[in-house]
mmCIF file of C-alpha atoms in Angstrom:
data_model
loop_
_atom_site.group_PDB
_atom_site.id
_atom_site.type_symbol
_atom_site.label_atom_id
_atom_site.label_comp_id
_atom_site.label_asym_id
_atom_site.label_seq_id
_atom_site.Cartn_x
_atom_site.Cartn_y
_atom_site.Cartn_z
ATOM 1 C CA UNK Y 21 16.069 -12.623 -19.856
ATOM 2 C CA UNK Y 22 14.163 -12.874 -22.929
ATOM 3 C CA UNK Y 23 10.687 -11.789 -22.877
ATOM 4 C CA UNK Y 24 9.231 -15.126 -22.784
ATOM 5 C CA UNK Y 25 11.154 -16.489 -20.266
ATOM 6 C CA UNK Y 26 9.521 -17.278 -16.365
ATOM 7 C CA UNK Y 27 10.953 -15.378 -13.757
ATOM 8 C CA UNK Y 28 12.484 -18.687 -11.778
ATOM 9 C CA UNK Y 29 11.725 -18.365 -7.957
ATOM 10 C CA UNK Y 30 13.435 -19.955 -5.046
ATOM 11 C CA UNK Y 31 10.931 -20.128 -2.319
ATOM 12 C CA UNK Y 32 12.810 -19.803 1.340
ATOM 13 C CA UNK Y 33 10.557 -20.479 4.452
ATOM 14 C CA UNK Y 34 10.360 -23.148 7.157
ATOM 15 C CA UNK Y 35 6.703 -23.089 7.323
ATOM 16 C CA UNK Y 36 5.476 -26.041 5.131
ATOM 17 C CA UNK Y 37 2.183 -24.483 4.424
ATOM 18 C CA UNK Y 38 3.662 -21.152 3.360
ATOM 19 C CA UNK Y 39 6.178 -22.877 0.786
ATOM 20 C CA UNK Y 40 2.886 -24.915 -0.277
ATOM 21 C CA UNK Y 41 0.538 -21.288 -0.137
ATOM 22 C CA UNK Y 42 3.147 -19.709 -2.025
ATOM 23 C CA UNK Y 43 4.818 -21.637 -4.530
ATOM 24 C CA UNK Y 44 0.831 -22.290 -5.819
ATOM 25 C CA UNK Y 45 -0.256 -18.543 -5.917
ATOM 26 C CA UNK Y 46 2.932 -17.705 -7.705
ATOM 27 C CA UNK Y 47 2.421 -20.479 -10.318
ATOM 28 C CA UNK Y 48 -0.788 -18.991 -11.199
ATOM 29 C CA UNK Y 49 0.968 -16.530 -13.318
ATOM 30 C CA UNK Y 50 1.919 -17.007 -16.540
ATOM 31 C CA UNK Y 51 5.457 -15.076 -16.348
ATOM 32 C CA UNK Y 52 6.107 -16.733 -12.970
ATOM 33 C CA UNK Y 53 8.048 -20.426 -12.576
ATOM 34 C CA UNK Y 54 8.643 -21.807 -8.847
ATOM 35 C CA UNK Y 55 11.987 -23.670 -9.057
ATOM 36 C CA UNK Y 56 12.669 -25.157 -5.996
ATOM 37 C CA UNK Y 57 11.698 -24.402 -2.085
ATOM 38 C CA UNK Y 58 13.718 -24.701 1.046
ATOM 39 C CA UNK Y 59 13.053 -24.791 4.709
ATOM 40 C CA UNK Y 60 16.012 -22.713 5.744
ATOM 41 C CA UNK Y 61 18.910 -20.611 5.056
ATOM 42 C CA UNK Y 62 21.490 -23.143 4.426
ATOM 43 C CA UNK Y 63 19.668 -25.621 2.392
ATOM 44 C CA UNK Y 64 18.666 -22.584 0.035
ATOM 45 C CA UNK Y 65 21.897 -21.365 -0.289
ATOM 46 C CA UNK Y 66 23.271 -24.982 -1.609
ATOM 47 C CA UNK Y 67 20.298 -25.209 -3.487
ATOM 48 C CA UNK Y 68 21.083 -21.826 -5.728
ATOM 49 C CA UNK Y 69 24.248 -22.979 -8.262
ATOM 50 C CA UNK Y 70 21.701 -25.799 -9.540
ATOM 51 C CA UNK Y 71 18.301 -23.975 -9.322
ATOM 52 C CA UNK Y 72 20.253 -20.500 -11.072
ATOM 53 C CA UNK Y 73 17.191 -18.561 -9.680
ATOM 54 C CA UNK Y 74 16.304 -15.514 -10.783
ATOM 55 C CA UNK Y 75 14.711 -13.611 -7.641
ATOM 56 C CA UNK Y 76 14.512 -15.506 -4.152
ATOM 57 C CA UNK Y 77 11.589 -15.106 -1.308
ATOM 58 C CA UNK Y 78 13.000 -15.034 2.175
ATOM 59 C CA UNK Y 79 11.410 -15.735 5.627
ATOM 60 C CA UNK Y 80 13.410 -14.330 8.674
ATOM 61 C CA UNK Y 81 12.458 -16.575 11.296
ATOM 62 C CA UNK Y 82 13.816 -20.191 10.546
ATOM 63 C CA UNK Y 83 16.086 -23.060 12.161
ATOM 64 C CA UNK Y 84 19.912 -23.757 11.157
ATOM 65 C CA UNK Y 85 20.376 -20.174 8.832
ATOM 66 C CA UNK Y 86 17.802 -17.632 9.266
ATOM 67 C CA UNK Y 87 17.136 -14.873 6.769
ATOM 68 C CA UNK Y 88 19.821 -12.287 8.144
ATOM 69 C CA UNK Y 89 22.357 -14.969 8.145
ATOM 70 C CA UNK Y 90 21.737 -16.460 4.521
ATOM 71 C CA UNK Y 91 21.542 -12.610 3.746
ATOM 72 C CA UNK Y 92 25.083 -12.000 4.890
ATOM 73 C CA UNK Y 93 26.625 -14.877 3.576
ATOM 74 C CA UNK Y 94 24.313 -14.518 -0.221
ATOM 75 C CA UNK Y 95 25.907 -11.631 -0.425
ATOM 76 C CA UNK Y 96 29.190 -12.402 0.432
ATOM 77 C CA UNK Y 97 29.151 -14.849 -3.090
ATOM 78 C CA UNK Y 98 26.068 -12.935 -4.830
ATOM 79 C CA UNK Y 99 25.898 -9.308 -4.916
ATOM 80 C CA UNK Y 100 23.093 -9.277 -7.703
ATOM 81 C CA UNK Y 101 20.436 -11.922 -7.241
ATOM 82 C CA UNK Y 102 17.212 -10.288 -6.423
ATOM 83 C CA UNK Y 103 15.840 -10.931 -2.422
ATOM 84 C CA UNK Y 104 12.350 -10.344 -1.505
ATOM 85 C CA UNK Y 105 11.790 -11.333 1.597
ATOM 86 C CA UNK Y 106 8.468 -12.045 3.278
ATOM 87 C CA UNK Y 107 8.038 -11.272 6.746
ATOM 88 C CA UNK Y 108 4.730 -10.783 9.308
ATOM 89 C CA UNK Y 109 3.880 -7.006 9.888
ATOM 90 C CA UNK Y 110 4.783 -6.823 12.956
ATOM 91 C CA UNK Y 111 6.696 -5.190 15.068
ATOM 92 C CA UNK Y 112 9.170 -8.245 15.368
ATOM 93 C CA UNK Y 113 8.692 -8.014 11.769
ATOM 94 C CA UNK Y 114 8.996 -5.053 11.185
ATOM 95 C CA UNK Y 115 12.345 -4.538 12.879
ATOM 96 C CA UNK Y 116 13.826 -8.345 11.058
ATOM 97 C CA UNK Y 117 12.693 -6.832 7.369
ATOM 98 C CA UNK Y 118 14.940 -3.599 8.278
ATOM 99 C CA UNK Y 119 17.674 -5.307 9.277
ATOM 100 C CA UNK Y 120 17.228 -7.488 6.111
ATOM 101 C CA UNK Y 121 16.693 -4.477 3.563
ATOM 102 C CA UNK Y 122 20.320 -3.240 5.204
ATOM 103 C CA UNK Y 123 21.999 -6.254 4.522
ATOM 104 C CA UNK Y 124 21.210 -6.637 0.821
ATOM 105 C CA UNK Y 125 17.269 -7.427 0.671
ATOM 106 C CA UNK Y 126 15.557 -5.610 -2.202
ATOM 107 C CA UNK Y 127 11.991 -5.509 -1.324
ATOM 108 C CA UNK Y 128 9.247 -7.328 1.019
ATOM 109 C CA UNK Y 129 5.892 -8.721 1.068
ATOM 110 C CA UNK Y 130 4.381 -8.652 4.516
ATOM 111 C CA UNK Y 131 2.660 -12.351 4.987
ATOM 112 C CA UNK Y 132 -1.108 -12.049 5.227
ATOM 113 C CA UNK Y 133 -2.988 -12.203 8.465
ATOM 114 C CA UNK Y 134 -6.285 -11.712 9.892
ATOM 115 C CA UNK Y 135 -7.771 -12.087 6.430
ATOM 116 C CA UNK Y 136 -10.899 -14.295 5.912
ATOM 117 C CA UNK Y 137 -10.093 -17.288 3.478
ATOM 118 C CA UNK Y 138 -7.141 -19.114 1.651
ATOM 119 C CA UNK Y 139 -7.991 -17.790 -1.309
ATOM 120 C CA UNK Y 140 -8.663 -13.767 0.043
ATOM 121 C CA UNK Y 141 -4.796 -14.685 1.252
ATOM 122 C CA UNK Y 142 -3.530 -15.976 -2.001
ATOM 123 C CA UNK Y 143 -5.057 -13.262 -3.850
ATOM 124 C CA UNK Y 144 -3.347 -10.416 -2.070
ATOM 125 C CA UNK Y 145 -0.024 -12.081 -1.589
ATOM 126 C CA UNK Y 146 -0.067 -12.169 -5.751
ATOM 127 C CA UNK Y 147 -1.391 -8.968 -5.810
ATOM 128 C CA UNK Y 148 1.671 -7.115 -3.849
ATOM 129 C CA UNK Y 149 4.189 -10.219 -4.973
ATOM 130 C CA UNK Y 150 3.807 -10.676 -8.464
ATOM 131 C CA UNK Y 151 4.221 -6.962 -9.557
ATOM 132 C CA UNK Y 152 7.555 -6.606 -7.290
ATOM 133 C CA UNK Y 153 8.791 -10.226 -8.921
ATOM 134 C CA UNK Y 154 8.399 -8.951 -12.658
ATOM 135 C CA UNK Y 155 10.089 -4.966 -11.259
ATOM 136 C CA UNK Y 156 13.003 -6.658 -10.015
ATOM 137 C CA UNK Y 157 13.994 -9.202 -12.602
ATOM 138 C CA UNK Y 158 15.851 -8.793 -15.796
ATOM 139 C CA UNK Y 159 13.543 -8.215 -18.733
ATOM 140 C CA UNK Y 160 10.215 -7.381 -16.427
ATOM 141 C CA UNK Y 161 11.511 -3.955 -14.974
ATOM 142 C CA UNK Y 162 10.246 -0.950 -16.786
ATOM 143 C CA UNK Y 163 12.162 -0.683 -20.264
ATOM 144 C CA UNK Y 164 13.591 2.640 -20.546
ATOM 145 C CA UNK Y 165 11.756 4.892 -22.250
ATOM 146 C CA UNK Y 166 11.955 5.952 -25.887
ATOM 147 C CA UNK Y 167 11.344 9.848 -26.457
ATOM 148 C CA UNK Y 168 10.337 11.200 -29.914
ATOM 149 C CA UNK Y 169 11.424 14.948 -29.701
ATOM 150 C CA UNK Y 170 15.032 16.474 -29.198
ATOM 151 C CA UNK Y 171 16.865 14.633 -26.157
ATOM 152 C CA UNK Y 172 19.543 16.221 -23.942
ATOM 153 C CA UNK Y 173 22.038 13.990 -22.176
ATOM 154 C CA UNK Y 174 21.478 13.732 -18.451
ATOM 155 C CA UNK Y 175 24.373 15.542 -16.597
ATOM 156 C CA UNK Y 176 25.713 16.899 -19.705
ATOM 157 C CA UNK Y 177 27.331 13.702 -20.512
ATOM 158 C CA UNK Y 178 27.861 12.632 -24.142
ATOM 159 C CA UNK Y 179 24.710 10.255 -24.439
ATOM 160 C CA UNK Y 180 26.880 6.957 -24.879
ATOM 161 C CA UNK Y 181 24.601 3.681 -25.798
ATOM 162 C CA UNK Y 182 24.345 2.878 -22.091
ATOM 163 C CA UNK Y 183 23.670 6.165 -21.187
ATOM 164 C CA UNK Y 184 19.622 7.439 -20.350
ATOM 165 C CA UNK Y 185 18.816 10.830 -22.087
ATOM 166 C CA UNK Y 186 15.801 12.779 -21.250
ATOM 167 C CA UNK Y 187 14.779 16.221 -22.011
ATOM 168 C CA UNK Y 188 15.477 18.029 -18.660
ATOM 169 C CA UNK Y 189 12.956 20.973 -17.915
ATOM 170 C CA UNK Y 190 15.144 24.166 -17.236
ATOM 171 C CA UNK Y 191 15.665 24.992 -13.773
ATOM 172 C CA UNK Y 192 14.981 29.250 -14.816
ATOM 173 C CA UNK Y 193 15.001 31.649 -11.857
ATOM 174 C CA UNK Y 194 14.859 29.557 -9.108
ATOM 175 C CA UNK Y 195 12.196 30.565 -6.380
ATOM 176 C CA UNK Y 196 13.149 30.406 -2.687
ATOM 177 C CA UNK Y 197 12.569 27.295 -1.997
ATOM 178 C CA UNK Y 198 10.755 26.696 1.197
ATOM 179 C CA UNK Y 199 9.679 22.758 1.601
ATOM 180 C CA UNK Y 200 11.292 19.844 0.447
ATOM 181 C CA UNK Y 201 9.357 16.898 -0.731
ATOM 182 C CA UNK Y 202 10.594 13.077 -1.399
ATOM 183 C CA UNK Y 203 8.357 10.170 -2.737
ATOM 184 C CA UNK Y 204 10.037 6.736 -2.884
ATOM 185 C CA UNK Y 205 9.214 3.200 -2.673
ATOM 186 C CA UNK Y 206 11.312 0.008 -4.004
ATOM 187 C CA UNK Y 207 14.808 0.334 -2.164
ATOM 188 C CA UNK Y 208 14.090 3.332 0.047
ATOM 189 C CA UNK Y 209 15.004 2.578 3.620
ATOM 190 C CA UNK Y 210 18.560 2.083 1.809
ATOM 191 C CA UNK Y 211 18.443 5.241 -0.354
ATOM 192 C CA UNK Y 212 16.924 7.778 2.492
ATOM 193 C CA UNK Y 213 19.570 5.758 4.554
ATOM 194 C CA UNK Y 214 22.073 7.204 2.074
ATOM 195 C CA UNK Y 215 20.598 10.328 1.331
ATOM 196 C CA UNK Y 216 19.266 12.134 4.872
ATOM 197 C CA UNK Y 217 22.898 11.832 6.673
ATOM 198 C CA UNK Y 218 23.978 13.145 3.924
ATOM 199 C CA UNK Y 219 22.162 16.189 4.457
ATOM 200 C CA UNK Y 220 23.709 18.907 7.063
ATOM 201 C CA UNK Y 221 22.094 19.439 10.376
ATOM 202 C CA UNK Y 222 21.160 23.232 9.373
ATOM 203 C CA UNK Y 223 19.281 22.140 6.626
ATOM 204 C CA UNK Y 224 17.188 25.654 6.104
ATOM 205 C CA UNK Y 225 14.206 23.986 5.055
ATOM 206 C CA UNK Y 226 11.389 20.875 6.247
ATOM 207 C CA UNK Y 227 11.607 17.690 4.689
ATOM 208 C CA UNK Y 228 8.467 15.469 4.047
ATOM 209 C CA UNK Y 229 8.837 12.221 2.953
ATOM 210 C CA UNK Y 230 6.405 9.492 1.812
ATOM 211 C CA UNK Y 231 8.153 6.085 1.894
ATOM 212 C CA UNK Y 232 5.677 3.086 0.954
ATOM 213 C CA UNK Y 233 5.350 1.431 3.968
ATOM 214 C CA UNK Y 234 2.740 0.159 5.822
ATOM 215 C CA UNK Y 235 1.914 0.860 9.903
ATOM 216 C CA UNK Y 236 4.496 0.107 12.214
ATOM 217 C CA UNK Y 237 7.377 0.527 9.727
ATOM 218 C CA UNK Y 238 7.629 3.776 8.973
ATOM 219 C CA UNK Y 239 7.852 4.063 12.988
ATOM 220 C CA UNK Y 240 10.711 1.937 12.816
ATOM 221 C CA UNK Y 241 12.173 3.405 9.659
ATOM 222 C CA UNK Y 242 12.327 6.884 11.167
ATOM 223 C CA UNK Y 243 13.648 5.826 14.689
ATOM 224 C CA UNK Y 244 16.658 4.253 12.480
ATOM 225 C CA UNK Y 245 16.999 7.060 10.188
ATOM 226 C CA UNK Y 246 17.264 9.634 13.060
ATOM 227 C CA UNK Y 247 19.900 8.009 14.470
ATOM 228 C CA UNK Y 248 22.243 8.307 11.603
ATOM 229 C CA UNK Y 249 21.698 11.656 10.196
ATOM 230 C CA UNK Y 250 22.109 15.089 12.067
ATOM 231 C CA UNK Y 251 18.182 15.981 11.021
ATOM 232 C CA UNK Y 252 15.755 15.515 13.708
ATOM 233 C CA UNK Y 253 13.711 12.458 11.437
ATOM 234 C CA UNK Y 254 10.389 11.031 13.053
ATOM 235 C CA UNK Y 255 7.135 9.683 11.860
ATOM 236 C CA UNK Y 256 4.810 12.360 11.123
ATOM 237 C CA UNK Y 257 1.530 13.353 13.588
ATOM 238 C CA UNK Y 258 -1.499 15.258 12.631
ATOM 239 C CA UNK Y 259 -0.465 19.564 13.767
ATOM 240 C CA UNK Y 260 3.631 18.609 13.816
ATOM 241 C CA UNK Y 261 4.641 22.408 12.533
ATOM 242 C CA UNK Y 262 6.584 22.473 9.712
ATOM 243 C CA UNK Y 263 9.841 23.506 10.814
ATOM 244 C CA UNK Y 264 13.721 23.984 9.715
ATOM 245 C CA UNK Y 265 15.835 20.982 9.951
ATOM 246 C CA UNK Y 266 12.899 18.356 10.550
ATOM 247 C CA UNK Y 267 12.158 15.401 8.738
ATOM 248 C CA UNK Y 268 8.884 14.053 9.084
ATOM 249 C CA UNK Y 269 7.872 10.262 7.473
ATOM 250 C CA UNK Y 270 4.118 9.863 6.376
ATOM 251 C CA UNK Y 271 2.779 7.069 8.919
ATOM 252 C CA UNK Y 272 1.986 3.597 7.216
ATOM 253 C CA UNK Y 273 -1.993 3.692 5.956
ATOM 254 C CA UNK Y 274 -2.126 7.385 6.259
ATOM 255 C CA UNK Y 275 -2.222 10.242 3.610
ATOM 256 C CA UNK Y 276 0.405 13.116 4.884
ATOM 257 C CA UNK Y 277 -0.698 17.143 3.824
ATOM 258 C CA UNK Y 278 0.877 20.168 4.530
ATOM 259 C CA UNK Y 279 -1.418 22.877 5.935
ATOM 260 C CA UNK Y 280 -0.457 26.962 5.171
ATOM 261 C CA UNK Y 281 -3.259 27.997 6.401
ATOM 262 C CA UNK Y 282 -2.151 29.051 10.185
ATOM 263 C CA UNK Y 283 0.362 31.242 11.645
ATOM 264 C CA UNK Y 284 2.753 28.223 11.593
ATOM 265 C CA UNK Y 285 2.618 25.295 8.769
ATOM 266 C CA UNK Y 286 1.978 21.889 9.983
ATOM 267 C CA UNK Y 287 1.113 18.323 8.900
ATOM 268 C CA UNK Y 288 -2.078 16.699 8.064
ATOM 269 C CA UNK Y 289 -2.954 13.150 8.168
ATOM 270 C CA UNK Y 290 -5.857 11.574 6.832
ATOM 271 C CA UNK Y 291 -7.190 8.122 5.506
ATOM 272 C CA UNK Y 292 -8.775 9.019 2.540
ATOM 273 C CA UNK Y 293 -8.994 6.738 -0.087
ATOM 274 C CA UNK Y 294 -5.786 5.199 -1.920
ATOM 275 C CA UNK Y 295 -4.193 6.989 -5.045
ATOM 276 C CA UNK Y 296 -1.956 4.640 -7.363
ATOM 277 C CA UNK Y 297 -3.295 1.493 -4.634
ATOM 278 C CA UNK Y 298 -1.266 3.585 -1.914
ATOM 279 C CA UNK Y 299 -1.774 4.981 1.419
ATOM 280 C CA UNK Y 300 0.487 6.892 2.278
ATOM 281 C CA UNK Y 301 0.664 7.908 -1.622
ATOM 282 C CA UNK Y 302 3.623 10.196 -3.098
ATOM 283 C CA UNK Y 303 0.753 12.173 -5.358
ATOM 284 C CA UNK Y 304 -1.242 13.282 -2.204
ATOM 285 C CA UNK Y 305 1.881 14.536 -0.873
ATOM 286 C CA UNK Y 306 2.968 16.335 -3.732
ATOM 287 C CA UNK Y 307 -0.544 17.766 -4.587
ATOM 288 C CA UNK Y 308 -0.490 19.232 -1.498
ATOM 289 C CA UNK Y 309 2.863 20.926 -1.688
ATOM 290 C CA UNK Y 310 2.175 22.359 -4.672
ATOM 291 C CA UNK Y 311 -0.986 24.107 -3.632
ATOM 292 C CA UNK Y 312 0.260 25.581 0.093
ATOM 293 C CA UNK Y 313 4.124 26.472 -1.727
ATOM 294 C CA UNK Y 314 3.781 26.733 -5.282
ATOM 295 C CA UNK Y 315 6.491 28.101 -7.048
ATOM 296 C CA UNK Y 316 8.571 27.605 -3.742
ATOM 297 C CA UNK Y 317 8.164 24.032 -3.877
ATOM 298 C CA UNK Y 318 11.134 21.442 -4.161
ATOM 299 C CA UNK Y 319 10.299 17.707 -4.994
ATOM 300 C CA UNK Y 320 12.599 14.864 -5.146
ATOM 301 C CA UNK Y 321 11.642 11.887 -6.721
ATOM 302 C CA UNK Y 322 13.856 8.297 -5.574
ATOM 303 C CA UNK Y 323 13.926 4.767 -6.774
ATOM 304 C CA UNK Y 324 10.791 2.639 -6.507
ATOM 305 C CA UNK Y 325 8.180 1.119 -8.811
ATOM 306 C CA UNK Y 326 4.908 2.267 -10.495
ATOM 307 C CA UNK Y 327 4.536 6.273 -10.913
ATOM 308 C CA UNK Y 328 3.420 7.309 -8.054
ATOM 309 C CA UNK Y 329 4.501 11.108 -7.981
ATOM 310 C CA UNK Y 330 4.110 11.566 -11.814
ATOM 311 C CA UNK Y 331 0.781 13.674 -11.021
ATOM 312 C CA UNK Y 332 2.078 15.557 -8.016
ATOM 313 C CA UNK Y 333 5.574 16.433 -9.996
ATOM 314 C CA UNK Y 334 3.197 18.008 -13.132
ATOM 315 C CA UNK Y 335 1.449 20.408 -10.318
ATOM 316 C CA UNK Y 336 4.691 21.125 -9.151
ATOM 317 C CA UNK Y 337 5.952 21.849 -11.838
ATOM 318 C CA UNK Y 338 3.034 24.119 -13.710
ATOM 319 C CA UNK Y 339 3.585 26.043 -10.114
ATOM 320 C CA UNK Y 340 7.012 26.927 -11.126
ATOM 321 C CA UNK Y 341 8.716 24.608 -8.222
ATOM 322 C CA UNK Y 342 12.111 22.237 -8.711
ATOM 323 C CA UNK Y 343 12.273 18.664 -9.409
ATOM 324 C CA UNK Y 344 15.073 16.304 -9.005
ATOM 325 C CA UNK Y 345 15.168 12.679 -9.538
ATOM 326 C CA UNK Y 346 17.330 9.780 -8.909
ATOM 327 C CA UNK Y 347 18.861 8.055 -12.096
ATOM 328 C CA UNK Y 348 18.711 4.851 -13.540
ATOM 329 C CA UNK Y 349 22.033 3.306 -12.553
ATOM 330 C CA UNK Y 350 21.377 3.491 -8.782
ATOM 331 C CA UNK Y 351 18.100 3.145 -8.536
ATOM 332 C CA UNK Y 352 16.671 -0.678 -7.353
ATOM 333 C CA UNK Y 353 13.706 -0.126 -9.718
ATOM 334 C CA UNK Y 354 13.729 2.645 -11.551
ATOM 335 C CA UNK Y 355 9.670 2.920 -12.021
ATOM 336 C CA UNK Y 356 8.708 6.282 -9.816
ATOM 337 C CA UNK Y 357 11.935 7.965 -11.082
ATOM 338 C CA UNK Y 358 11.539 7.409 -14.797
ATOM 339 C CA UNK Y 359 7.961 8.284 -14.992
ATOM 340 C CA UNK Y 360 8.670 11.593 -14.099
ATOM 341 C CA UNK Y 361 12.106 11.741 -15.986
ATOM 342 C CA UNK Y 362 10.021 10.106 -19.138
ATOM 343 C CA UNK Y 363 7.662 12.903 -18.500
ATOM 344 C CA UNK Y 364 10.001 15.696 -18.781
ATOM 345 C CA UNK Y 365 9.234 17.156 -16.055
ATOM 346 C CA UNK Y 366 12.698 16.896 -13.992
ATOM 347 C CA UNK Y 367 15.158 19.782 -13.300
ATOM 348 C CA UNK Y 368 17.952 17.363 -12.495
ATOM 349 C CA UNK Y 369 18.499 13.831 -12.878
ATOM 350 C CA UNK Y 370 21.399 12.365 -11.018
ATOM 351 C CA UNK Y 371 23.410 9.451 -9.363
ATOM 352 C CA UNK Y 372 21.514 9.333 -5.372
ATOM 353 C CA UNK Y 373 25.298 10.225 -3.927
ATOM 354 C CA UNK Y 374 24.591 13.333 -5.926
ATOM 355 C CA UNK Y 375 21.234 14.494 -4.901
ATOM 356 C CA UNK Y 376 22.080 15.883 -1.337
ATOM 357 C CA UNK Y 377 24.626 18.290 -2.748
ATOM 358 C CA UNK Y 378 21.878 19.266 -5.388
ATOM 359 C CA UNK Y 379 19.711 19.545 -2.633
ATOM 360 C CA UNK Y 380 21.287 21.722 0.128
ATOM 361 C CA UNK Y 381 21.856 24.170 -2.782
ATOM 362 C CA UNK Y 382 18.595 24.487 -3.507
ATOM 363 C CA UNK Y 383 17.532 24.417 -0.646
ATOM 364 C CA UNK Y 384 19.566 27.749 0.496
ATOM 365 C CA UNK Y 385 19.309 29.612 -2.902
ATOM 366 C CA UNK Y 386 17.986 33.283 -2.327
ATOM 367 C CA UNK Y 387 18.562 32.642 1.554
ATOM 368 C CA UNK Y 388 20.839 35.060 3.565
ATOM 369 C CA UNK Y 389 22.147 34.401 7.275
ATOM 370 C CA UNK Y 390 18.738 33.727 8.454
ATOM 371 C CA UNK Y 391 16.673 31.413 10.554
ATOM 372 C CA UNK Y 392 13.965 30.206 9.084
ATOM 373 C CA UNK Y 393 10.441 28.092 10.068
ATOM 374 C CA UNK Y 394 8.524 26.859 6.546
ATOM 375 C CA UNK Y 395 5.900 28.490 4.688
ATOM 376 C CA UNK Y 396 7.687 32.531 5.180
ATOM 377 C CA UNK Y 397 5.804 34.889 2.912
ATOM 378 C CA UNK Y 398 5.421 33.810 -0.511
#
């Protein structure tokens, strides 16, 4: 896609007003061209060959093919074309946009409600839509960044021309490590999906994770996730202690923190005010680590847009901690990721079926045959 070129949108829902709500706030940008609109599943998916689309929005709830089932069978013939779907935060909701991020969706947009005017609705569905739109699409995603000084190849690999190169920041004497740390956004639920079961069930270490999500989701995202992965994987509460083996999720429209402080480390969660327009936000996260762990600090950084985690990777970096990021190739937008990569600042870079192995090593450098709660004496 050339530079110039409108990002051409199908428009899937059976409400009439929505496809009429939507198809104007997304013609109000510039970069944005509404091809065609359909009321359902099947109509859309004979409508694609002629409209050659180059994202599609998808409701879940509609008559004849609903979004699941025009999921399965899009993908069936159409592995690549971008999905967002757009679906009411709610639990209902909530559950339907899972299922549909499983089965090939790239993103959502929850559908506005309770909000006090037409145009306070159109303005925030542009807000979170547009932005996702232009990350997904050929030739609106982040280019990749150009670096002035010396490059190394990622992975040690001969820097072909499709190949990313970045100057890694040496790993040194690494520090126990005593907390792991993940930010991600764009593509997530898939990638944690991915990652966490990966992950053995005597993981020495606690895992935090801020996923952008908002309420009722991340409850939902963790109930899934703990049922594939040996971890025990919940959404966080204010005092959980930090212990071995546990994964805890920062709930939707909270901050999470880690607190040092007490004879046990444990979880805070606050509603301060958004970093990077997010709550729960990666930075908060990581700004926290890096103060209670320093040095033993571990970050991991996975695919998603913006750069969210950029500020929280520098402290944990100046305090001597790892970081390890998800590449390019398998990322779904590689925004978060390549901030921090662009920055310099990452230890490793590598493939996401890579990262748990990377991990786990870490993760039990300078431990013995020990157990071990988090925080231990720096």
């Amino acid at each position: 896609m050339s530079a110039h070129k409108k990002i051409r949108v199908l428009i899937v829902d059976d409400s009439t007003v929505i496809r009429r709500l939507l198809t104007q706030t997304l013609s109000e940008d510039p970069s944005v061209e509404v091809v065609g609109t359909a009321p359902n599943g099947k109509i859309a998916l004979a409508k694609i060959p002629t409209l050659n689309p180059d994202v599609m929005t998808l409701d879940i709830e509609m008559p004849e093919m609903n979004g699941l089932e025009t999921l399965t069978e899009l993908r069936k013939v159409n592995k690549t074309l971008p999905v967002i779907m757009f679906s009411t935060l709610t639990q209902r909701g909530a559950e339907g946009t899972l299922d549909a991020l499983e089965r090939g969706a790239n993103d959502y947009v929850g559908k506005p409600a309770n909000v006090g005017s037409v145009t306070e609705a159109m303005a925030r569905v542009r807000g979170e839509m547009v932005p996702k739109l232009k990350a997904l699409c050929p030739g609106f995603a982040p280019s990749r960044p150009v670096r002035e000084k010396s490059l190394v190849p990622v992975n040690g690999s001969n820097g072909g021309a499709d190949t990313p190169e970045f100057s890694l920041r040496p790993k040194g004497q690494v520090s126990r490590i005593d907390i792991l740390a993940i930010g991600v956004s764009t593509g997530g639920p898939n990638a944690l999906s991915t990652l966490l079961p990966q992950l053995p069930g005597d993981f020495p270490i606690p895992i935090v994770i801020v996923q952008h999500m908002p309420p009722i989701f991340t409850k939902h995202l963790a109930d899934r996730l703990n049922t594939k992965s040996e971890l025990q994987i919940a959404e966080a509460k204010a005092d959980d202690p930090l212990v071995a083996g546990h994964v805890w999720i920062a709930p939707g429209d909270f901050h999470m923190t880690t607190d040092v402080s007490g004879a046990t480390p444990k979880i805070g969660i606050h509603r301060g005010a958004q970093e990077n327009s997010c709550r729960p936000a990666v930075d908060v996260l990581f700004r926290s680590v890096a103060e209670s762990y320093g040095r033993h600090s571990l970050a991991c950084v996975l695919t998603g847009m913006g750069s969210d985690g950029l500020i929280g990777c520098q402290l944990i970096a100046d305090a001597g901690g790892q970081i390890v990021t998800q590449d390019r190739e398998t990322s779904v937008v590689w925004g978060m990721p390549a901030a921090v990569a662009n920055a310099g600042l990452a230890n490793r870079i590598l493939p996401l079926g890579e990262i748990s192995g990377e991990l786990t090593q870490l993760a039990k450098t300078g431990r013995h045959q020990r157990s071990l709660v988090a925080g231990g004496a720096f």
